[in-house]
Short mmCIF file of C-alpha atoms in Angstrom, two decimals:
data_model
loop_
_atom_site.label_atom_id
_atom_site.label_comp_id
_atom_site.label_asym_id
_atom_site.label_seq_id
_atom_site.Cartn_x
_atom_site.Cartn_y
_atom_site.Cartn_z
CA UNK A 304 -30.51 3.27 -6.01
CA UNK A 305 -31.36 0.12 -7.49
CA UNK A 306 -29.66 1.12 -10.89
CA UNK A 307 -26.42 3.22 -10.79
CA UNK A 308 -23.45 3.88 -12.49
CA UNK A 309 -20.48 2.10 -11.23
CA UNK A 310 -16.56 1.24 -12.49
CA UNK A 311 -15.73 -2.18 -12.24
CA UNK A 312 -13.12 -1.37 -11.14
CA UNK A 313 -14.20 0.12 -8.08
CA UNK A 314 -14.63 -1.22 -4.23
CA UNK A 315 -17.34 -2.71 -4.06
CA UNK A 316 -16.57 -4.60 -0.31
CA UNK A 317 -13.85 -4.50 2.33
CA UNK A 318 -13.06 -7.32 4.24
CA UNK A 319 -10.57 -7.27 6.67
CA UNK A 320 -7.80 -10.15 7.09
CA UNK A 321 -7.91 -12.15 10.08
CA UNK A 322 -5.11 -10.63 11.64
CA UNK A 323 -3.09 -13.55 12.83
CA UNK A 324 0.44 -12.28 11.44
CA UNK A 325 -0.33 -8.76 11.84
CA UNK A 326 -2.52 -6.23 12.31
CA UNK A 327 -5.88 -6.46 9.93
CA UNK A 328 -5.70 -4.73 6.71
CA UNK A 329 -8.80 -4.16 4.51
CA UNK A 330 -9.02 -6.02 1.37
CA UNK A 331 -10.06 -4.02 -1.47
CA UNK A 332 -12.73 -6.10 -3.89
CA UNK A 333 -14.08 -4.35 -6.49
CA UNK A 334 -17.24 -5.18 -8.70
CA UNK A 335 -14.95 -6.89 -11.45
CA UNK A 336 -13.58 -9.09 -8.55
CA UNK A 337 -16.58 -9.96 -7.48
CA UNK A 338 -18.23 -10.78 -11.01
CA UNK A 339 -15.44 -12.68 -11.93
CA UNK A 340 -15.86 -14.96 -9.14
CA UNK A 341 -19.52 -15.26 -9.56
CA UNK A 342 -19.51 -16.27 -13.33
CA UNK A 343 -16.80 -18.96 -12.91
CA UNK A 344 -20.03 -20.89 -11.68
CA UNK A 345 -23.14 -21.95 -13.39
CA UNK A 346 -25.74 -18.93 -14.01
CA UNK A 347 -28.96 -19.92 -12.83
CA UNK A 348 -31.63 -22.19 -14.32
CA UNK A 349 -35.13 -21.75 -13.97
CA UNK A 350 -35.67 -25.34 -14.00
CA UNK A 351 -33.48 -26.16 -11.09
CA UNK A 352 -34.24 -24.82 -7.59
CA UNK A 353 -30.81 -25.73 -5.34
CA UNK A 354 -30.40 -24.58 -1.90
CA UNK A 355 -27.05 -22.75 -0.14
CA UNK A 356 -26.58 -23.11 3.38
CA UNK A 357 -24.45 -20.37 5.07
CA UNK A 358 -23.31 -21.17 7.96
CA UNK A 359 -20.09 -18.91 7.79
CA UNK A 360 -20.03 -15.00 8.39
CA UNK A 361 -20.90 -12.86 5.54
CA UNK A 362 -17.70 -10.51 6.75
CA UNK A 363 -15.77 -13.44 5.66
CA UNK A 364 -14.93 -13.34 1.75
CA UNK A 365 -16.47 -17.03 2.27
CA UNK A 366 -19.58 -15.77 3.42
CA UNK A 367 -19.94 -12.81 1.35
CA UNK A 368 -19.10 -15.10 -1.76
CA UNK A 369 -21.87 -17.38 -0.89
CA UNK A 370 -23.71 -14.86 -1.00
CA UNK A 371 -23.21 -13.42 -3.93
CA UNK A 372 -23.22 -16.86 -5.74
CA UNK A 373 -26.40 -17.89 -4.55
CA UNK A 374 -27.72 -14.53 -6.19
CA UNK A 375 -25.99 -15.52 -9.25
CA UNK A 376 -27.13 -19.36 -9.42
CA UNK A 377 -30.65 -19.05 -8.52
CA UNK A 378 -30.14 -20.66 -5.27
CA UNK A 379 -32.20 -19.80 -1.93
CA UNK A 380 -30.07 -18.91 0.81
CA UNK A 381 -30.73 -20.85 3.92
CA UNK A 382 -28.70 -19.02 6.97
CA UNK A 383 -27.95 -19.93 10.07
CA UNK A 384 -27.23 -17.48 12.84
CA UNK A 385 -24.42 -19.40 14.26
CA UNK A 386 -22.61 -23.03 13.43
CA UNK A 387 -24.14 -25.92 15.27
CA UNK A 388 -23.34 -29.11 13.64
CA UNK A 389 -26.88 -30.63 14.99
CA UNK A 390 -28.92 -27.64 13.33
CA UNK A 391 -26.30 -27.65 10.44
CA UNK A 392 -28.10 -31.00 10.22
CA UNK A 393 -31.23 -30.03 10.84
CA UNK A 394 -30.82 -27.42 8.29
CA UNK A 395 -29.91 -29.57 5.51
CA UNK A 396 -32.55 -32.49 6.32
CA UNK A 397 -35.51 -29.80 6.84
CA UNK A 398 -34.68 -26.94 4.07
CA UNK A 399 -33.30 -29.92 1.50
CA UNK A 400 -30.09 -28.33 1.28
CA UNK A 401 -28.54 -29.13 -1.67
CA UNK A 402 -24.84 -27.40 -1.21
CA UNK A 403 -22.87 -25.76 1.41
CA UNK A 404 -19.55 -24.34 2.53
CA UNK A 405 -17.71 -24.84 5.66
CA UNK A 406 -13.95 -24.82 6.97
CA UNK A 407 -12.15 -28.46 8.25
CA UNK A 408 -13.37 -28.19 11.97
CA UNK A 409 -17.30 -28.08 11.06
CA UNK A 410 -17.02 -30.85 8.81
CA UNK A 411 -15.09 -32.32 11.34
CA UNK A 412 -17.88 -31.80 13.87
CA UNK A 413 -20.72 -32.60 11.66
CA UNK A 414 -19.07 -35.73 11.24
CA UNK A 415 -18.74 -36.58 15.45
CA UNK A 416 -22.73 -35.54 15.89
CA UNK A 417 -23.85 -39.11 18.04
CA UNK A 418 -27.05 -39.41 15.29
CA UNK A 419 -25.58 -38.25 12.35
CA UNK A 420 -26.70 -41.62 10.17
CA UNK A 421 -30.41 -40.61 11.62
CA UNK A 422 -30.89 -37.10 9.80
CA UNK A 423 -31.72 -37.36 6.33
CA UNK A 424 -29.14 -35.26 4.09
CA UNK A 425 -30.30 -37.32 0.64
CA UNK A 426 -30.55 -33.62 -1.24
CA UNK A 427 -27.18 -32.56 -0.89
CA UNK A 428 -24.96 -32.65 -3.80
CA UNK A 429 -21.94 -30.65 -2.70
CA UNK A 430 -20.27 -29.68 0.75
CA UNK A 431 -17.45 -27.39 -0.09
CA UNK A 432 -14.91 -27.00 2.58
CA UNK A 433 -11.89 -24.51 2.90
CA UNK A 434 -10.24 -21.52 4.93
CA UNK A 435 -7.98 -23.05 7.09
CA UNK A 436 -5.60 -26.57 6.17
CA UNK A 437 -7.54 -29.63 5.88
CA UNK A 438 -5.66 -32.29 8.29
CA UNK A 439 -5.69 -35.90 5.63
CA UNK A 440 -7.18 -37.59 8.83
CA UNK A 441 -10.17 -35.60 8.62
CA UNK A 442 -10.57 -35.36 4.85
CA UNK A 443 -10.05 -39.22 4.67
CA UNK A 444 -12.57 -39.99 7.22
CA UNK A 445 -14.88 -37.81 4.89
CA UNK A 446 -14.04 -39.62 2.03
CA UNK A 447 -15.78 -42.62 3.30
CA UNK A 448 -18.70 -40.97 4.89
CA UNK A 449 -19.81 -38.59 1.80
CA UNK A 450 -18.93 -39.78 -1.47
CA UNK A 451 -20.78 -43.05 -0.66
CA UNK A 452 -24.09 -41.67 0.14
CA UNK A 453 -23.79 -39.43 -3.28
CA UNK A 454 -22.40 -36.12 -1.72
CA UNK A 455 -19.84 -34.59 -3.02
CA UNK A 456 -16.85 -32.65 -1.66
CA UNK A 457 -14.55 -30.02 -2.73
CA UNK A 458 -10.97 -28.50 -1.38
CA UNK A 459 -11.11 -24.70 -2.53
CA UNK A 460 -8.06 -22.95 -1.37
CA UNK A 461 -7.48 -19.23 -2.00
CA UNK A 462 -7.59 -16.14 0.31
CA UNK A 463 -8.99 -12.62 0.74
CA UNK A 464 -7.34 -11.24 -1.36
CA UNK A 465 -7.80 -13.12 -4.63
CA UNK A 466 -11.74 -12.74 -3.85
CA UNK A 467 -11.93 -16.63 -2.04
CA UNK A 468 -10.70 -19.44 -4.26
CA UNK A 469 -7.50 -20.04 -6.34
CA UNK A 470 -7.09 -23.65 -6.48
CA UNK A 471 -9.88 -26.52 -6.49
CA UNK A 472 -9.48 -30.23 -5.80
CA UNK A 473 -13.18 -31.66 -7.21
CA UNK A 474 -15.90 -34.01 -6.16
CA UNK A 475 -14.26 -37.05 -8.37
CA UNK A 476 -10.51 -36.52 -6.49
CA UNK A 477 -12.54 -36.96 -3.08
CA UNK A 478 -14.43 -40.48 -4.73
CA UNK A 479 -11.97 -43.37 -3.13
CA UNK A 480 -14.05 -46.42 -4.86
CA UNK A 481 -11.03 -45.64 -7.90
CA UNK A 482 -7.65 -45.44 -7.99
CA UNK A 483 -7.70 -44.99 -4.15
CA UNK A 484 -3.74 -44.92 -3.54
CA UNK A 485 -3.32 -42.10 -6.08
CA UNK A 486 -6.18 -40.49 -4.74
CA UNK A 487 -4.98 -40.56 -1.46
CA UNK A 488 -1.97 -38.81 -2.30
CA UNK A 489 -3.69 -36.07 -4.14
CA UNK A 490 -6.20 -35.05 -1.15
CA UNK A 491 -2.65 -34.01 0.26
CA UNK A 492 -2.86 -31.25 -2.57
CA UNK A 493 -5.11 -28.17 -2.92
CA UNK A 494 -5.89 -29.44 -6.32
CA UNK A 495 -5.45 -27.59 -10.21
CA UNK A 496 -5.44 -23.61 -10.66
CA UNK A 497 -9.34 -22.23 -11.29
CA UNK A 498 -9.88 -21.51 -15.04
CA UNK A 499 -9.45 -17.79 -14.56
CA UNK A 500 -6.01 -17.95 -12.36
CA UNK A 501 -2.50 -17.81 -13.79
CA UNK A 502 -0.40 -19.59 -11.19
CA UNK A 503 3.28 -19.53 -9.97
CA UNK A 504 6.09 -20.75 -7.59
CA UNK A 505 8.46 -18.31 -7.35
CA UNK A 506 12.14 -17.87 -5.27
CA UNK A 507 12.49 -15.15 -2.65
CA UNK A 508 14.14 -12.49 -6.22
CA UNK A 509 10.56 -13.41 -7.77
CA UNK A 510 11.47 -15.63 -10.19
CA UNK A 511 9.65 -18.22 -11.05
CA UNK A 512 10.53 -21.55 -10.41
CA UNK A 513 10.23 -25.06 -12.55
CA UNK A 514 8.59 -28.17 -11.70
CA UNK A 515 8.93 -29.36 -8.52
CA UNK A 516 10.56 -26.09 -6.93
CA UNK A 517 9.29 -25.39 -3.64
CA UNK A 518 8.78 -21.60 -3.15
CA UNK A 519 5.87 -19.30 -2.83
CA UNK A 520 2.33 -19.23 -4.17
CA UNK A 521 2.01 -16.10 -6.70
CA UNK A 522 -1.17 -15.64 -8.88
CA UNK A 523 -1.83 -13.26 -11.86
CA UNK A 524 -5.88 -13.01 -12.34
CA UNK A 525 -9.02 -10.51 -12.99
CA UNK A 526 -9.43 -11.38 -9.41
CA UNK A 527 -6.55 -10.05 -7.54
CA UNK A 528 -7.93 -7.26 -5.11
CA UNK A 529 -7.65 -3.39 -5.70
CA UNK A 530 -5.60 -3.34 -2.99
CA UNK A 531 -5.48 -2.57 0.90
CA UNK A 532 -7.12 0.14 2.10
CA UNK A 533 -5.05 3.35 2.71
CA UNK A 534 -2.15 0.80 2.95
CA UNK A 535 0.12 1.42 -0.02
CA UNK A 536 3.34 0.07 1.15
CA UNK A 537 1.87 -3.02 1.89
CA UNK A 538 0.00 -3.32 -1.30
CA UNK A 539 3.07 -2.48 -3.08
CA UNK A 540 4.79 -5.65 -1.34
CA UNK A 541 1.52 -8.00 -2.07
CA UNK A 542 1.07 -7.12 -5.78
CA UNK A 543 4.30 -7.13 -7.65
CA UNK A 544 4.47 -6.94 -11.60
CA UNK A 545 1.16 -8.02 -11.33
CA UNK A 546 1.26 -10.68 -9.50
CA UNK A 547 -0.29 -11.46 -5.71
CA UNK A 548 2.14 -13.18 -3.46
CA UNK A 549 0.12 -15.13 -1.12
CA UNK A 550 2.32 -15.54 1.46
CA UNK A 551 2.09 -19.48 1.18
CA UNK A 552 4.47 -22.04 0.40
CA UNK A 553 3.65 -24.51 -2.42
CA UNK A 554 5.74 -26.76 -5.41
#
């Protein structure tokens, strides 16, 4: 049905976790998570036609957020069945791609293609980048490539379970021309908290720590997942007093 009832508060998607600590476990996102995420962007404007390329997997909360974001923005999705960074290229000089999302090793790629200066890319605006660590060697390099020919770039760091992205380091941190030392020493950082995330260092007794304490990344928000599926012990351990531990060290 095109109309139905539904709880926000209900799955809506399950997305399993890559699996690279231990076994998968199926992320819970309901329809609140999911409309939270959405609306932290701009709603879409009939006057402005942009373009998303995907060139992630929708099973990834970074593809399936693209796609959902493109609904909400007004944006036509152009997809690509795999990642090539020539036809990533191609895509973005023949569709006029205007934004687009992909993890440090594409950009990295995209950025090694022999022609790259020959394929015209004049309608992007934004290439988002995230899902794995950025290495500063790669995300310096890309400072002088981008920013220069008016494309901007963004750091979003988050995970499956907090429905994609916690933590945002903008188009202007990426722009060297200023204030390049500092700047330098902030693309080190995943950037400043989105505006609907509550976030926290905390010791290994979950308390939370003061500036400069190094412990782990907790975050209280409307986007925090339902849980895993059929896995309440280790939901019980990931969401504690309402907070998601993440797992990751920060300060």
């Amino acid at each position: 049905e095109i109309w139905t009832d539904i709880d926000d508060h209900d799955a809506t998607i399950i997305i399993f976790t890559s699996g690279t600590t231990a076994l998968p476990k199926g992320v819970q996102l309901t329809y609140l998570d999911m409309t939270k995420y959405v609306t932290n962007q701009n709603p879409a404007d009939p006057d402005l036609h942009e373009k998303e390329l995907a060139s992630v997997p929708f099973f990834h909360v970074a593809g399936a957020t693209t796609m959902m974001m493109s609904v909400w923005s007004g944006r036509t999705l152009v997809i690509l069945p795999q990642f090539l960074p020539e036809d990533w290229l191609g895509a973005v000089q023949n569709e006029g791609v205007t934004h687009s999302f992909v993890v440090p090793t594409m950009l990295k790629r995209i950025m090694e293609v022999s022609d790259f200066e020959s394929y015209d890319i004049s309608k992007l605006v934004n290439i988002t980048y995230g899902a794995a660590p950025m290495p500063f060697e790669v995300v310096r390099n890309a400072c002088d490539v981008f920013p220069p020919k008016g494309v901007g770039l963004i750091n979003a760091y988050g995970q499956t379970e907090s429905t994609a992205t916690l933590t945002f380091l903008g188009p202007e941190d990426h722009d060297l021309s200023e204030d390049t030392e500092v700047k330098e020493q902030r693309l080190r950082s995943v950037g400043k908290p989105m505006p609907d995330v509550e976030l926290g260092i905390m010791d290994d007794r979950n308390n939370l720590l003061g500036t400069n304490g190094e412990g782990e990344i907790c975050i209280r928000s409307d986007r925090v997942m339902k849980g895993y599926y059929q896995q309440e012990d280790a939901t019980s351990t990931a969401i504690i007093d309402g907070w998601l531990h993440t797992g990751d060290v920060g300060k």
